[in-house]
mmCIF file of C-alpha atoms in Angstrom:
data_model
loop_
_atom_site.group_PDB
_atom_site.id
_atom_site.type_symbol
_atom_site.label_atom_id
_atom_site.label_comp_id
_atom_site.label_asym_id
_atom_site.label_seq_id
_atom_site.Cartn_x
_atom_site.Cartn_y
_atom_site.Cartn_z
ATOM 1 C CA UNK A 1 21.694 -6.682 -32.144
ATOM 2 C CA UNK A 2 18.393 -5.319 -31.205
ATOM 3 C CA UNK A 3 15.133 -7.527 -32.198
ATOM 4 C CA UNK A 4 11.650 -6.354 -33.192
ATOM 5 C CA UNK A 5 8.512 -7.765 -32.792
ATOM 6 C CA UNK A 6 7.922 -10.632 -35.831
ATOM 7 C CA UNK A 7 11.614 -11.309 -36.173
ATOM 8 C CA UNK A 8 12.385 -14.381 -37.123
ATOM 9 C CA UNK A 9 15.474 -15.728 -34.377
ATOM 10 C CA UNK A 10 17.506 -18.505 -33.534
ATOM 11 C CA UNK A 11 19.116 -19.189 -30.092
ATOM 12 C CA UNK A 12 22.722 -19.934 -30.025
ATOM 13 C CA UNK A 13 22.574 -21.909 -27.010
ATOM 14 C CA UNK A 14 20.544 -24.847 -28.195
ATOM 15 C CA UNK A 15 22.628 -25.081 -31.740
ATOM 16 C CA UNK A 16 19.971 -23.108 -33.569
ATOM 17 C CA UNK A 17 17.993 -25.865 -33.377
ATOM 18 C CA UNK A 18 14.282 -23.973 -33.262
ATOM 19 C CA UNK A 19 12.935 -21.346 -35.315
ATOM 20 C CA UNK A 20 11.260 -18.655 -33.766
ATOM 21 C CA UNK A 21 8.967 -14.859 -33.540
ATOM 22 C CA UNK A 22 9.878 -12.518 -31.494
ATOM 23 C CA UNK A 23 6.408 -11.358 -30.360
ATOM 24 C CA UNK A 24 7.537 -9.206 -26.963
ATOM 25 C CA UNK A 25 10.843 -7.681 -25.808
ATOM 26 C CA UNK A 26 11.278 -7.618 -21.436
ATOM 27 C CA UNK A 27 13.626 -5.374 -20.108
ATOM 28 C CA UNK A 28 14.973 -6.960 -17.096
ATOM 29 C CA UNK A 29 17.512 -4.427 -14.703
ATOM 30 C CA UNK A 30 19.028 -3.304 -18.024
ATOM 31 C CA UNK A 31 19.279 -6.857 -19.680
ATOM 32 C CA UNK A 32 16.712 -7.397 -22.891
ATOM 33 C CA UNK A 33 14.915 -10.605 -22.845
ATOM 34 C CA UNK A 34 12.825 -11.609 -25.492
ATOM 35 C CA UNK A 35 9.536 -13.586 -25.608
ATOM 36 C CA UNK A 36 9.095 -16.539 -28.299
ATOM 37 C CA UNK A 37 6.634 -18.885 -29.812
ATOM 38 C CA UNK A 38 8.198 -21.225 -32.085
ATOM 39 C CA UNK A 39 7.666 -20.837 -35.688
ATOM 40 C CA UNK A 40 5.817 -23.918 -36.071
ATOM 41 C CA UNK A 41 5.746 -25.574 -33.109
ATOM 42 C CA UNK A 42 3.782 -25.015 -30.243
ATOM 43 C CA UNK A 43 6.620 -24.477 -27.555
ATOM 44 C CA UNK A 44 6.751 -20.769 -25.904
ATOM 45 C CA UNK A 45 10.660 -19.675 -24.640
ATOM 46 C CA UNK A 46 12.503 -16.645 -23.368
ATOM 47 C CA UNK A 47 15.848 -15.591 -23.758
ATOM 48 C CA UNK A 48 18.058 -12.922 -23.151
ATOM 49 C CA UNK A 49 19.707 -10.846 -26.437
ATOM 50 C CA UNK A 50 23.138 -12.165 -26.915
ATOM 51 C CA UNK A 51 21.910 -15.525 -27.020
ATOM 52 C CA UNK A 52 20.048 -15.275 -30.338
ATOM 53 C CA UNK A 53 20.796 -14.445 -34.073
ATOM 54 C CA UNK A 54 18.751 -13.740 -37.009
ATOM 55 C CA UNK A 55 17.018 -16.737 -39.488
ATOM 56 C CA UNK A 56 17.865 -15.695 -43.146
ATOM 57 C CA UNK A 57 15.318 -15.991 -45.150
ATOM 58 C CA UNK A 58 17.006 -19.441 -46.767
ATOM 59 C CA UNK A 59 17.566 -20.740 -42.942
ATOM 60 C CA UNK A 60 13.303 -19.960 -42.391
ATOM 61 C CA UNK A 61 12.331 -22.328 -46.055
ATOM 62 C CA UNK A 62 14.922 -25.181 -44.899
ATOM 63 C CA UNK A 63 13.426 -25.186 -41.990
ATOM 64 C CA UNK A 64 9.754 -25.309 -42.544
ATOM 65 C CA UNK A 65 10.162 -27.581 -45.860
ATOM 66 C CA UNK A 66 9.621 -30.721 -44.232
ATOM 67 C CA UNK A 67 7.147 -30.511 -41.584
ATOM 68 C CA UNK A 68 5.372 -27.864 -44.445
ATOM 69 C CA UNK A 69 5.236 -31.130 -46.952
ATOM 70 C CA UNK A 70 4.686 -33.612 -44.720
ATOM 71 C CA UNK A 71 1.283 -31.477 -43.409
ATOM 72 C CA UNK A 72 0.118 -31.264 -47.369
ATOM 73 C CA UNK A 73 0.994 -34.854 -47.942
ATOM 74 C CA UNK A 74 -1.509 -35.774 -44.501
ATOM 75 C CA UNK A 75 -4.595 -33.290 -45.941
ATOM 76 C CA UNK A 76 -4.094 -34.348 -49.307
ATOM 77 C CA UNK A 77 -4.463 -37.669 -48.511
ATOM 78 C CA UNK A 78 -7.571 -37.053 -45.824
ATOM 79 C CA UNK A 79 -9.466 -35.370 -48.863
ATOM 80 C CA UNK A 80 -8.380 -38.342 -50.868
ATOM 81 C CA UNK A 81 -10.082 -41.093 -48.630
ATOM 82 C CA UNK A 82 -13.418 -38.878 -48.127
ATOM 83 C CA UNK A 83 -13.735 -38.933 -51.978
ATOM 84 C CA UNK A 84 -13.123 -42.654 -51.903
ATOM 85 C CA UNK A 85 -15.277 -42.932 -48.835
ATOM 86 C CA UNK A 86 -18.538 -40.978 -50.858
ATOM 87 C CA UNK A 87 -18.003 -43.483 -53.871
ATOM 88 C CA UNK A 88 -18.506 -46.743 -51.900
ATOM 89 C CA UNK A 89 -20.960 -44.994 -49.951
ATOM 90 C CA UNK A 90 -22.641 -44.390 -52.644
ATOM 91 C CA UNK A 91 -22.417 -47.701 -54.245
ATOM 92 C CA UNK A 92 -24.103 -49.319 -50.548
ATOM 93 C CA UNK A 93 -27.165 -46.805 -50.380
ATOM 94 C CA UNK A 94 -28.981 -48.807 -52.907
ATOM 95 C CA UNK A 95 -29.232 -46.023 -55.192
ATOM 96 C CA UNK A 96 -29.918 -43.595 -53.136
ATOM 97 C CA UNK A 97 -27.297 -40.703 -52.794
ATOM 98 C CA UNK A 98 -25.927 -40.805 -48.764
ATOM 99 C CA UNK A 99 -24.924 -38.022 -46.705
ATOM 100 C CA UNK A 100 -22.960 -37.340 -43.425
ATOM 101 C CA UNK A 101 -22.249 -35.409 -40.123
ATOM 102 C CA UNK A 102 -18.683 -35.381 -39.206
ATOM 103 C CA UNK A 103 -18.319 -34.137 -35.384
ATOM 104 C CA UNK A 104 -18.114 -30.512 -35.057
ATOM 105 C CA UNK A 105 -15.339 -28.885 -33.322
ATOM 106 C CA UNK A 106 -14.481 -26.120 -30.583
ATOM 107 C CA UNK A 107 -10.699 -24.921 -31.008
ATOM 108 C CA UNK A 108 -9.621 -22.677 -28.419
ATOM 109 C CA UNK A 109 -6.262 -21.629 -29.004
ATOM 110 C CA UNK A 110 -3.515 -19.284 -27.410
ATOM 111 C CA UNK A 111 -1.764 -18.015 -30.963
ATOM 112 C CA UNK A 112 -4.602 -16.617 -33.457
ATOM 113 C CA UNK A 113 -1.704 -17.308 -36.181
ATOM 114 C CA UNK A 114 -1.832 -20.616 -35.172
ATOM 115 C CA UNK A 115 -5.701 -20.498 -35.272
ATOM 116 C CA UNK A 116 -5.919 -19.095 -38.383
ATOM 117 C CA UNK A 117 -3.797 -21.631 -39.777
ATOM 118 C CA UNK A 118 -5.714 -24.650 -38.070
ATOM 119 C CA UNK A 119 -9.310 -23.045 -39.472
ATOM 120 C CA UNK A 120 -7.627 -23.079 -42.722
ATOM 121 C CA UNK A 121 -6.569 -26.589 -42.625
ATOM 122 C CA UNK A 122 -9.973 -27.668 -41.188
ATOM 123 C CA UNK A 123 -12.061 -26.259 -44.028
ATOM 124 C CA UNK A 124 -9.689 -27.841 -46.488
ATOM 125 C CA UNK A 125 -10.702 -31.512 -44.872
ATOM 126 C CA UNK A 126 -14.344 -30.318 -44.765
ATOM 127 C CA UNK A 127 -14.722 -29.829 -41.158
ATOM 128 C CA UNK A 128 -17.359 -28.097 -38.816
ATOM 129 C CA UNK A 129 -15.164 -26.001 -36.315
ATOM 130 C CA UNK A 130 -15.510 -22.979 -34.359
ATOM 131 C CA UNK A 131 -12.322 -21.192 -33.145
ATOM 132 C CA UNK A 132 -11.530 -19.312 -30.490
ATOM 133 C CA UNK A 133 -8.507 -17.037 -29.049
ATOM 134 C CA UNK A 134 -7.863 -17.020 -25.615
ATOM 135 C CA UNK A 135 -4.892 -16.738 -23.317
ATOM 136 C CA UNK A 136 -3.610 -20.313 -21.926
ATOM 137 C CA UNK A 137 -4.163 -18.811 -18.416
ATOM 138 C CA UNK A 138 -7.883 -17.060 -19.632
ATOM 139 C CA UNK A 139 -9.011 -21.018 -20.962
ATOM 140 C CA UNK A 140 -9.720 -22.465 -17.557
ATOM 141 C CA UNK A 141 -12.439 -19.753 -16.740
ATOM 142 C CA UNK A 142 -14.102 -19.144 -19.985
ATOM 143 C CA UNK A 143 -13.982 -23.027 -20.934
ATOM 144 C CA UNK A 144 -17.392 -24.015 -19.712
ATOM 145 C CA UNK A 145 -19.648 -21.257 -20.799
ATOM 146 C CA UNK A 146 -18.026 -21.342 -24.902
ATOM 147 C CA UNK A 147 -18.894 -25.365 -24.438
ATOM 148 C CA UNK A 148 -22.564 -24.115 -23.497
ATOM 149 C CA UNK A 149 -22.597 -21.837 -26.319
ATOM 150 C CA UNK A 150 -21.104 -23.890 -28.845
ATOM 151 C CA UNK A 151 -22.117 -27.654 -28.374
ATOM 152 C CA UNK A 152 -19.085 -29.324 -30.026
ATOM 153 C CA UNK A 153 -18.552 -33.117 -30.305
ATOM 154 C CA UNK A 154 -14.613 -32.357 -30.084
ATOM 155 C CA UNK A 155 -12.684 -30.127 -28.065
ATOM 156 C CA UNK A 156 -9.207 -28.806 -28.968
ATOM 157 C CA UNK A 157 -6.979 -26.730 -25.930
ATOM 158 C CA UNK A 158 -4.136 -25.864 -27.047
ATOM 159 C CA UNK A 159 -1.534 -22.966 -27.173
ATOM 160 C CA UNK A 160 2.048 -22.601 -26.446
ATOM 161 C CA UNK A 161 3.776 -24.480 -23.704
ATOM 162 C CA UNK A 162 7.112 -25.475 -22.313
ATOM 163 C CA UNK A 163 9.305 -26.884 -20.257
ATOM 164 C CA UNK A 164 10.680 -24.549 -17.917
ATOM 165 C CA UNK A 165 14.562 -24.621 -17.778
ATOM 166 C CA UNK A 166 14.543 -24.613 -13.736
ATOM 167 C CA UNK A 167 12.806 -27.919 -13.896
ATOM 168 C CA UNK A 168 13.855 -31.053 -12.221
ATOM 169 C CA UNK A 169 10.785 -32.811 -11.426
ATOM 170 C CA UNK A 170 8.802 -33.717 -15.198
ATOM 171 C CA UNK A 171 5.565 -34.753 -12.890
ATOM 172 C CA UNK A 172 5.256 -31.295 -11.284
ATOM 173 C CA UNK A 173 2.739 -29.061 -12.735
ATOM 174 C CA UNK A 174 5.225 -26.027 -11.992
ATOM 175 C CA UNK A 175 7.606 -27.306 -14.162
ATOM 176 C CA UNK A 176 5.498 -26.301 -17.426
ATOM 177 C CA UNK A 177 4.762 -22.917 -18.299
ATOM 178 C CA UNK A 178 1.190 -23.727 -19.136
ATOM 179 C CA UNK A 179 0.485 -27.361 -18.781
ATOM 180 C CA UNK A 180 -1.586 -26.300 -15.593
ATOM 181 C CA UNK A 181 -4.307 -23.991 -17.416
ATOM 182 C CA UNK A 182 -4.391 -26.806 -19.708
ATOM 183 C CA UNK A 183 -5.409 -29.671 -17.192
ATOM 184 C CA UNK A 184 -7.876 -27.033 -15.448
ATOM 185 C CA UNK A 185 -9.188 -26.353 -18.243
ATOM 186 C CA UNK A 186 -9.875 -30.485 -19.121
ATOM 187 C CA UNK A 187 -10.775 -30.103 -15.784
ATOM 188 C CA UNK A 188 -13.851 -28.192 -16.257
ATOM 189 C CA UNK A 189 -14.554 -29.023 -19.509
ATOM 190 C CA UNK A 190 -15.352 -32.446 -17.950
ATOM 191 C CA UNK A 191 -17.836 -30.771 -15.665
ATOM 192 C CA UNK A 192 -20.064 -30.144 -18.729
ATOM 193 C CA UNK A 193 -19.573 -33.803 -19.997
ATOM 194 C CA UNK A 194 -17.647 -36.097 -18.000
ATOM 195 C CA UNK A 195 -18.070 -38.771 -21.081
ATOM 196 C CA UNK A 196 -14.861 -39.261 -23.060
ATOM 197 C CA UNK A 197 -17.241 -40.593 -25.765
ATOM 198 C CA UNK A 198 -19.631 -37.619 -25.928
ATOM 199 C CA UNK A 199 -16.923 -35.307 -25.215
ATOM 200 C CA UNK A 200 -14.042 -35.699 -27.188
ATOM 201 C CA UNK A 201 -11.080 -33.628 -25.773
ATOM 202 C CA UNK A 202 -7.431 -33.207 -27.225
ATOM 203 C CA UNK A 203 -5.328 -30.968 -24.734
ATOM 204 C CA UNK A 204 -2.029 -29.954 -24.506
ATOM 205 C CA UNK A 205 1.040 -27.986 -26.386
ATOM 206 C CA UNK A 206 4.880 -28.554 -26.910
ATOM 207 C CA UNK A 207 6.602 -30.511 -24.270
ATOM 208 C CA UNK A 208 2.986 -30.441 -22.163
ATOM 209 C CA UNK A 209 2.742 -32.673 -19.374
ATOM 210 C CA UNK A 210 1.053 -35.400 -20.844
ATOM 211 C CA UNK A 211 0.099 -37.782 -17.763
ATOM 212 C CA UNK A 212 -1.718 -34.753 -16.026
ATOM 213 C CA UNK A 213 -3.755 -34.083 -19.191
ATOM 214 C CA UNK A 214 -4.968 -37.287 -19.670
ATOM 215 C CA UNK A 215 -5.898 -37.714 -15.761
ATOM 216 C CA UNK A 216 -7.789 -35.015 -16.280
ATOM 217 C CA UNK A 217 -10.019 -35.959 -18.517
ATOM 218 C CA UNK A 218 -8.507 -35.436 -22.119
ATOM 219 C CA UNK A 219 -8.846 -38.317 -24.285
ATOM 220 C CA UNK A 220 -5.772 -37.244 -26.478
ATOM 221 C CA UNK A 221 -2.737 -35.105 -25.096
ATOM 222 C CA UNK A 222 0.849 -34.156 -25.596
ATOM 223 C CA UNK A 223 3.453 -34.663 -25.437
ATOM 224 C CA UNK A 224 4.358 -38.120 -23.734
ATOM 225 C CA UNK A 225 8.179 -37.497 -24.322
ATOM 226 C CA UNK A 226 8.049 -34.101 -23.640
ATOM 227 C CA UNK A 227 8.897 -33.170 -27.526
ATOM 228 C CA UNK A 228 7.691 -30.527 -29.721
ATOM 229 C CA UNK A 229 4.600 -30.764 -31.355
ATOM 230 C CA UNK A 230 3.615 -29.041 -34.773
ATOM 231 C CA UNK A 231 1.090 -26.458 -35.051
ATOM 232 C CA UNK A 232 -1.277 -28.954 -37.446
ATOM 233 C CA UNK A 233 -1.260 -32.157 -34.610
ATOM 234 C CA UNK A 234 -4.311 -31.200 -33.092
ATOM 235 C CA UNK A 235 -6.471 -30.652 -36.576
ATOM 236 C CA UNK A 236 -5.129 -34.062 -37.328
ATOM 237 C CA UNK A 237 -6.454 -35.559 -34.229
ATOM 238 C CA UNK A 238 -9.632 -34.100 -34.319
ATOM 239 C CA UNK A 239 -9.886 -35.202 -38.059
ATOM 240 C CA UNK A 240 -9.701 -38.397 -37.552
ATOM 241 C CA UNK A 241 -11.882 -38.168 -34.594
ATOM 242 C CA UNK A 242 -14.461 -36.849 -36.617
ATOM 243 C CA UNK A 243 -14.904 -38.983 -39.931
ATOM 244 C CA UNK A 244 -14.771 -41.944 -38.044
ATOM 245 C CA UNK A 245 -18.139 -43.775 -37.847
ATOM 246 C CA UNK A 246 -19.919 -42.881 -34.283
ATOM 247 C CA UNK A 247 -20.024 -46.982 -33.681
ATOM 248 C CA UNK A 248 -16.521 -47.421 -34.053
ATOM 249 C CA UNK A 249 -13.209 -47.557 -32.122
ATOM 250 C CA UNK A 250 -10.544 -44.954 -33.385
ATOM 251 C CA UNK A 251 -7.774 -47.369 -33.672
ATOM 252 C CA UNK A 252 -5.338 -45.314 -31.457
ATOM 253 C CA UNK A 253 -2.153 -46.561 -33.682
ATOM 254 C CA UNK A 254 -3.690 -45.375 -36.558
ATOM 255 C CA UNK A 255 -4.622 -41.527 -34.817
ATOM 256 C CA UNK A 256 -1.126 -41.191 -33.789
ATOM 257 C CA UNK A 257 -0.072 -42.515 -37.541
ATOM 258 C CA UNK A 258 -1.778 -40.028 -38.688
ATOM 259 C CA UNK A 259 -0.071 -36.648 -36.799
ATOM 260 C CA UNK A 260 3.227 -35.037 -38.111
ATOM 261 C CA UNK A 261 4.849 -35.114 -34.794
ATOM 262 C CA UNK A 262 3.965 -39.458 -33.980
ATOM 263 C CA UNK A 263 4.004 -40.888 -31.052
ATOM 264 C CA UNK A 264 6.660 -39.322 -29.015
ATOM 265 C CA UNK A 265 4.499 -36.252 -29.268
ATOM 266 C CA UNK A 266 0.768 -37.467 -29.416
ATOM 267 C CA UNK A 267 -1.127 -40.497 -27.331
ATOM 268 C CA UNK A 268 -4.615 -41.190 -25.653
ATOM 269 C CA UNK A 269 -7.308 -43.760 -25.081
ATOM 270 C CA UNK A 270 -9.312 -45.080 -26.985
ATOM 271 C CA UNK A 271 -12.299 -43.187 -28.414
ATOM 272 C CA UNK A 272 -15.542 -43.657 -30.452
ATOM 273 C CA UNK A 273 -15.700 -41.976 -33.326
ATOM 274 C CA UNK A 274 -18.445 -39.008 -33.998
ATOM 275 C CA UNK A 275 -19.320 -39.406 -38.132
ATOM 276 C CA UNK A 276 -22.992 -40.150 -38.407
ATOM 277 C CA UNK A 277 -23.857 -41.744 -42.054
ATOM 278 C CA UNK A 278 -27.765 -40.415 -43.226
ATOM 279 C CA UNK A 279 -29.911 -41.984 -46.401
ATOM 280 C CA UNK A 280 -31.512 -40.499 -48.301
ATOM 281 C CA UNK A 281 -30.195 -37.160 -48.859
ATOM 282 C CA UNK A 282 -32.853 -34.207 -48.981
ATOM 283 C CA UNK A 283 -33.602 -32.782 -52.373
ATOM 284 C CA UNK A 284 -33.919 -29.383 -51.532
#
């Protein structure tokens, strides 16, 4: 069966375990490969034709039921404890009416879908973001001048990204399809701020090579058992990066509580936060 760009596919040789789009066909000495991007996950794969099958439409709501419910359960509480937060803030600033700056981000991504889905879920939590589409191999070079332009507290670099099925060595850059624009690009992103405080930098994608990311500066990375991560981890992150106080600790336990994919897909160091409370609020 042929396959058109934005199918929705399964492969037979991993049990049908992964939804994903079809969003290039390869034609290699007469054999058609396709190229995927998981359907909610950030994990980029190839395979040939006869390997995959086509998601019905009931296959495609199973599938994205519970990470779909579990992502409204996490914003609906975030929006939950900022309401709660305003109220005691409220009841501290002696009468006076307080305000706040949460951190502003920079997400550059490598899927606009996936963009356009993060921007959506950022300005549902209230967030000051900037997003960007570029190419996993275009990040490394264009990194530096967007921080420049853009001034963020928080840095997202993310995209697609997988394990290659040659691999035998986890620790070799080569292994990944795109963990190494991802470290380059934490690589020169810590040119412009080498703090992890003042620069707050989340990096990586499905399956990324998490030890390389965070030696290269990221404060925050996947995936540190080389699992899938959902498309919403990194708003997460930087959510809770950004409404917490600028003289506190991010509890790390709590960050990773606080992602759909947990600990087997997120981890970092310890980070300030980058909310700044203000009294009084203008009246104009």
């Amino acid at each position: 069966m042929a396959f058109r760009i934005n199918d929705i596919v399964m492969r037979k040789s991993y049990g049908s375990d992964i939804l994903f789009r079809v969003i290039n066909v390869i034609d290699n000495k007469g054999v058609r490969y396709y190229l995927l991007h998981g359907l909610n996950m950030r994990i980029i794969a190839d395979a040939p034709e006869d390997d995959l099958i086509e998601a019905s439409r009931a296959k495609i709501v199973e599938y994205d039921r519970p990470y779909r419910e579990k992502a409204e359960y996490l914003l609906k509480k975030i929006a939950q404890s900022k309401s709660l937060q305003r109220k005691k803030g409220m009841a501290r600033g002696m009468r006076q009416e307080p305000y706040g700056r949460p951190g502003k981000v920079l997400h550059i991504d490598g899927d606009e879908e996936y963009l356009n889905i993060c921007m959506e879920a950022y300005r549902k939590v209230g967030m000051e973001v900037v997003g960007v589409v570029l190419k996993e191999e275009e990040q490394p070079e264009k990194v530096y001048d967007l921080l420049e332009r853009y001034r963020p507290d928080i840095l997202v670099i993310t995209g697609h990204d997988s394990i290659k099925s040659s691999a035998r060595d986890y620790g070799d850059l080569e292994s990944y399809r795109n963990s190494k624009y991802f470290v380059e690009a934490v690589k020169n992103a810590r040119k412009y701020e080498p703090s992890l405080d003042n620069l707050v930098i989340f990096a990586g994608a499905c399956q990324s090579n998490y030890e390389a990311l965070i030696k290269a500066g990221a404060n925050y990375a996947s995936s540190p058992e080389r699992v899938l991560i959902h498309c919403l981890d990194p708003v997460l992150v930087s959510e809770k990066v950004a409404f917490s106080h600028i003289n506190e600790l991010v509890k790390i336990e709590d960050l990773i509580e606080h992602t759909i994919t947990g600990a087997a897909g997120i981890g970092g160091l310890q980070t300030m936060g980058k909310f700044r409370y203000g009294v009084p609020k203008g009246k104009y």
